[in-house]
Amino acid sequence: MLSRQNPVLVLASRNQHKVRELAALLAGLGWRIASLADFPDAVDVDETGETFAENAELKAIAAAAATGYWALADDSGLAVDVLEGSPGVRSARYAGPSATDAQNNAHLLARLRDVPDPLRGARFVCCLALADPTGRVRVRVEAHCRGRLLHEPRGHNGFGYDPLFWIAEYHQTFGELLPAVKNAISHRARALERLRAELAWLTDEMEIPAVRG
C-alpha cells in the first residue's frame, strides 16, 4: 500500500501502455503516480457509458472509492468518419470482448476494405475525468487528434490503433512516431494539457510543492 503522506494520484487503469503514457505526460506536476495495478483488490468497473465522458467518470469515481485517493481516469478511442463514429467507446473490444489490438485492427480494416483514401478520415478522442477521494468528479476535459487510416499497419510503437493512424504533418503513423513526438501531439497529450490548466487550484489545495525545472 502506498504511503498516504505522499500526494498520490491513481490512474484508473491496468493497461500498462496507457499508464506509462499518462505518467510521462503528468511528469512535473508534483504527484506520486500510481495505478490500479498497485491496488489488487480494486474491482474494474464496467464501461457502460454511451460516451467517452460517461465512461471516464465511471472509472474515476470507482477508482477513488476503491483506493481513497484522487483518481484520474481516461476513456479514449477511435472515431471513424465513414463509420459514423465507430468503433467509439467500443474501441478496445471492437472485434469482441477479449480482442487483441491486432484483432481490432484487422476487424477495422475489413470494415474499411472498399473505402478510398479521401474518405478514411478519423480522430482519436480522449476524455479525462478527475475525482477527489470522496468520489466527486472535480474536473473533466476532452481533446481530439485527427488523422487518416491506412490500409495496413505501419510501425511497432504505441498500442491499439496507433499503427493504422497516419498523421499527414509527420508522414508517419502513431505506430512509427517516436514516443516523445506522439506525447506532444496526441489526443491524450492535448487532454492532459487542458487538465494541467485546470490543476493549478488543486495543487494549492493539496499543498503539492511546485516542481521547478
Tab-separated table of C-alpha atoms in Angstrom:
chain	number	residue	atom	x	y	z
A	1	MET	CA	0.000	0.000	0.000
A	2	LEU	CA	1.266	3.464	-0.833
A	3	SER	CA	2.020	5.929	1.944
A	4	ARG	CA	-0.774	8.419	2.465
A	5	GLN	CA	1.815	11.056	3.355
A	6	ASN	CA	2.663	11.378	-0.329
A	7	PRO	CA	0.446	13.268	-2.783
A	8	VAL	CA	-0.826	10.264	-4.733
A	9	LEU	CA	-2.771	10.320	-7.967
A	10	VAL	CA	-4.173	6.948	-9.013
A	11	LEU	CA	-4.508	6.334	-12.740
A	12	ALA	CA	-7.696	4.318	-13.120
A	13	SER	CA	-6.259	1.720	-15.472
A	14	ARG	CA	-4.360	-1.556	-15.505
A	15	ASN	CA	-3.285	-1.052	-19.113
A	16	GLN	CA	0.450	-0.569	-18.722
A	17	HIS	CA	0.785	1.088	-22.142
A	18	LYS	CA	-1.788	3.698	-21.169
A	19	VAL	CA	-0.404	4.109	-17.636
A	20	ARG	CA	3.119	4.638	-18.986
A	21	GLU	CA	1.903	7.240	-21.474
A	22	LEU	CA	-0.194	9.116	-18.910
A	23	ALA	CA	2.577	9.047	-16.296
A	24	ALA	CA	5.023	10.570	-18.770
A	25	LEU	CA	2.549	13.318	-19.624
A	26	LEU	CA	1.912	14.052	-15.931
A	27	ALA	CA	5.593	14.341	-15.052
A	28	GLY	CA	6.477	17.558	-13.264
A	29	LEU	CA	3.113	18.190	-11.618
A	30	GLY	CA	4.285	17.102	-8.154
A	31	TRP	CA	2.130	13.986	-7.794
A	32	ARG	CA	3.281	10.489	-6.977
A	33	ILE	CA	1.690	8.430	-9.736
A	34	ALA	CA	0.097	5.060	-9.031
A	35	SER	CA	-2.242	2.842	-10.999
A	36	LEU	CA	-4.876	0.243	-10.267
A	37	ALA	CA	-2.110	-2.352	-10.562
A	38	ASP	CA	-0.947	-1.056	-7.151
A	39	PHE	CA	-4.355	-1.935	-5.668
A	40	PRO	CA	-5.057	-5.619	-6.425
A	41	ASP	CA	-8.371	-5.531	-4.549
A	42	ALA	CA	-9.788	-2.702	-6.652
A	43	VAL	CA	-12.513	-4.025	-8.942
A	44	ASP	CA	-12.551	-2.944	-12.582
A	45	VAL	CA	-15.709	-1.007	-13.373
A	46	ASP	CA	-17.952	-1.970	-16.271
A	47	GLU	CA	-17.744	0.664	-19.008
A	48	THR	CA	-21.479	1.011	-19.523
A	49	GLY	CA	-21.477	4.664	-20.584
A	50	GLU	CA	-22.593	5.702	-24.046
A	51	THR	CA	-19.898	8.386	-24.343
A	52	PHE	CA	-16.207	8.674	-23.534
A	53	ALA	CA	-17.057	11.250	-20.873
A	54	GLU	CA	-19.522	8.958	-19.109
A	55	ASN	CA	-17.045	6.076	-19.052
A	56	ALA	CA	-14.207	8.280	-17.801
A	57	GLU	CA	-16.367	9.497	-14.924
A	58	LEU	CA	-17.470	5.951	-14.039
A	59	LYS	CA	-13.865	4.796	-13.853
A	60	ALA	CA	-12.613	7.821	-11.902
A	61	ILE	CA	-15.373	7.546	-9.306
A	62	ALA	CA	-14.824	3.801	-8.869
A	63	ALA	CA	-11.046	4.175	-8.544
A	64	ALA	CA	-11.354	6.933	-5.949
A	65	ALA	CA	-13.852	4.879	-3.945
A	66	ALA	CA	-11.636	1.790	-4.070
A	67	THR	CA	-8.365	3.493	-3.151
A	68	GLY	CA	-9.248	6.569	-1.105
A	69	TYR	CA	-7.026	8.745	-3.296
A	70	TRP	CA	-7.538	11.283	-6.023
A	71	ALA	CA	-8.129	9.314	-9.211
A	72	LEU	CA	-7.675	10.183	-12.858
A	73	ALA	CA	-9.477	8.139	-15.485
A	74	ASP	CA	-9.004	8.190	-19.217
A	75	ASP	CA	-11.525	6.918	-21.705
A	76	SER	CA	-10.345	7.136	-25.247
A	77	GLY	CA	-10.805	5.562	-28.605
A	78	LEU	CA	-11.056	5.929	-32.327
A	79	ALA	CA	-13.958	7.573	-34.151
A	80	VAL	CA	-14.013	6.877	-37.894
A	81	ASP	CA	-15.892	9.377	-40.059
A	82	VAL	CA	-17.326	6.944	-42.597
A	83	LEU	CA	-18.405	4.563	-39.802
A	84	GLU	CA	-20.378	7.343	-38.093
A	85	GLY	CA	-18.020	7.479	-35.131
A	86	SER	CA	-17.420	3.767	-34.649
A	87	PRO	CA	-15.713	1.992	-33.014
A	88	GLY	CA	-16.003	4.821	-30.469
A	89	VAL	CA	-16.452	3.664	-26.888
A	90	ARG	CA	-16.144	0.075	-28.122
A	91	SER	CA	-12.640	0.670	-29.490
A	92	ALA	CA	-10.919	-1.752	-27.114
A	93	ARG	CA	-13.437	-4.524	-27.810
A	94	TYR	CA	-14.334	-3.826	-31.427
A	95	ALA	CA	-13.595	-7.386	-32.559
A	96	GLY	CA	-15.019	-8.951	-29.386
A	97	PRO	CA	-14.867	-8.740	-25.577
A	98	SER	CA	-11.342	-10.187	-25.336
A	99	ALA	CA	-9.990	-8.904	-28.642
A	100	THR	CA	-6.310	-8.145	-29.040
A	101	ASP	CA	-5.022	-4.985	-30.694
A	102	ALA	CA	-4.193	-6.993	-33.817
A	103	GLN	CA	-7.720	-8.421	-33.971
A	104	ASN	CA	-9.299	-4.990	-33.553
A	105	ASN	CA	-7.090	-3.569	-36.285
A	106	ALA	CA	-7.940	-6.433	-38.630
A	107	HIS	CA	-11.660	-6.017	-37.958
A	108	LEU	CA	-11.467	-2.294	-38.661
A	109	LEU	CA	-9.527	-2.832	-41.877
A	110	ALA	CA	-12.145	-5.330	-43.026
A	111	ARG	CA	-14.876	-2.758	-42.424
A	112	LEU	CA	-12.901	-0.204	-44.457
A	113	ARG	CA	-11.796	-2.545	-47.231
A	114	ASP	CA	-13.548	-0.663	-50.054
A	115	VAL	CA	-13.246	2.828	-48.596
A	116	PRO	CA	-10.916	5.113	-50.624
A	117	ASP	CA	-8.217	7.237	-49.012
A	118	PRO	CA	-10.133	10.547	-49.098
A	119	LEU	CA	-12.914	9.002	-47.001
A	120	ARG	CA	-10.692	7.298	-44.414
A	121	GLY	CA	-10.577	10.280	-42.046
A	122	ALA	CA	-10.729	9.559	-38.315
A	123	ARG	CA	-9.982	11.114	-34.972
A	124	PHE	CA	-8.677	9.800	-31.722
A	125	VAL	CA	-10.714	11.085	-28.760
A	126	CYS	CA	-9.580	11.304	-25.151
A	127	CYS	CA	-11.742	12.285	-22.205
A	128	LEU	CA	-10.171	12.647	-18.755
A	129	ALA	CA	-12.105	12.747	-15.502
A	130	LEU	CA	-10.541	13.595	-12.139
A	131	ALA	CA	-12.339	12.503	-8.971
A	132	ASP	CA	-11.451	13.510	-5.425
A	133	PRO	CA	-11.128	10.883	-2.647
A	134	THR	CA	-14.851	11.173	-1.879
A	135	GLY	CA	-15.671	10.126	-5.443
A	136	ARG	CA	-16.813	13.551	-6.654
A	137	VAL	CA	-15.714	14.424	-10.175
A	138	ARG	CA	-13.902	17.749	-9.978
A	139	VAL	CA	-12.505	18.153	-13.491
A	140	ARG	CA	-13.416	16.763	-16.907
A	141	VAL	CA	-11.671	17.606	-20.167
A	142	GLU	CA	-11.780	16.258	-23.710
A	143	ALA	CA	-9.469	16.574	-26.708
A	144	HIS	CA	-9.098	15.150	-30.217
A	145	CYS	CA	-6.388	14.394	-32.747
A	146	ARG	CA	-7.280	13.993	-36.427
A	147	GLY	CA	-5.614	11.682	-38.915
A	148	ARG	CA	-6.293	9.165	-41.657
A	149	LEU	CA	-6.416	5.377	-41.561
A	150	LEU	CA	-4.007	3.416	-43.704
A	151	HIS	CA	-4.749	0.125	-45.480
A	152	GLU	CA	-2.241	-1.823	-43.393
A	153	PRO	CA	-0.400	-1.301	-40.088
A	154	ARG	CA	2.918	0.540	-40.024
A	155	GLY	CA	5.264	0.741	-37.042
A	156	HIS	CA	5.603	-1.034	-33.716
A	157	ASN	CA	5.390	1.850	-31.254
A	158	GLY	CA	2.256	2.762	-29.331
A	159	PHE	CA	-0.702	0.443	-28.943
A	160	GLY	CA	-4.293	-0.043	-30.085
A	161	TYR	CA	-4.969	1.500	-33.479
A	162	ASP	CA	-1.722	3.514	-33.500
A	163	PRO	CA	-0.136	1.580	-36.419
A	164	LEU	CA	-3.089	2.494	-38.668
A	165	PHE	CA	-3.437	6.153	-37.668
A	166	TRP	CA	-1.455	8.298	-40.110
A	167	ILE	CA	-0.531	11.910	-39.305
A	168	ALA	CA	-0.095	13.908	-42.509
A	169	GLU	CA	2.188	16.542	-40.964
A	170	TYR	CA	4.736	13.893	-39.980
A	171	HIS	CA	4.155	11.381	-42.808
A	172	GLN	CA	4.086	8.660	-40.162
A	173	THR	CA	1.602	6.683	-38.120
A	174	PHE	CA	1.355	6.879	-34.347
A	175	GLY	CA	2.998	3.447	-34.501
A	176	GLU	CA	6.042	4.939	-36.246
A	177	LEU	CA	6.403	8.202	-34.346
A	178	LEU	CA	8.892	8.373	-31.516
A	179	PRO	CA	7.086	8.354	-28.144
A	180	ALA	CA	8.282	11.882	-27.386
A	181	VAL	CA	6.718	13.161	-30.602
A	182	LYS	CA	3.466	11.305	-30.072
A	183	ASN	CA	3.299	12.596	-26.492
A	184	ALA	CA	3.453	16.133	-27.853
A	185	ILE	CA	0.615	15.886	-30.392
A	186	SER	CA	-1.711	13.041	-29.398
A	187	HIS	CA	-5.299	13.314	-28.205
A	188	ARG	CA	-4.116	12.220	-24.777
A	189	ALA	CA	-1.380	14.854	-24.724
A	190	ARG	CA	-3.859	17.560	-25.680
A	191	ALA	CA	-6.297	16.432	-22.994
A	192	LEU	CA	-3.511	16.422	-20.392
A	193	GLU	CA	-2.509	19.927	-21.444
A	194	ARG	CA	-6.070	21.088	-20.772
A	195	LEU	CA	-6.037	19.217	-17.479
A	196	ARG	CA	-2.811	20.937	-16.436
A	197	ALA	CA	-4.539	24.292	-16.851
A	198	GLU	CA	-7.310	23.084	-14.534
A	199	LEU	CA	-4.948	21.725	-11.879
A	200	ALA	CA	-3.396	24.939	-10.555
A	201	TRP	CA	-6.055	25.293	-7.870
A	202	LEU	CA	-5.743	21.605	-6.995
A	203	THR	CA	-2.023	21.637	-6.315
A	204	ASP	CA	-2.611	24.506	-3.888
A	205	GLU	CA	-5.483	22.662	-2.229
A	206	MET	CA	-3.377	19.516	-1.828
A	207	GLU	CA	-0.301	21.522	-0.731
A	208	ILE	CA	1.773	19.970	-3.504
A	209	PRO	CA	5.044	21.866	-3.926
A	210	ALA	CA	5.723	23.310	-7.339
A	211	VAL	CA	8.263	21.319	-9.330
A	212	ARG	CA	10.877	23.586	-10.823
A	213	GLY	CA	12.747	22.627	-13.979
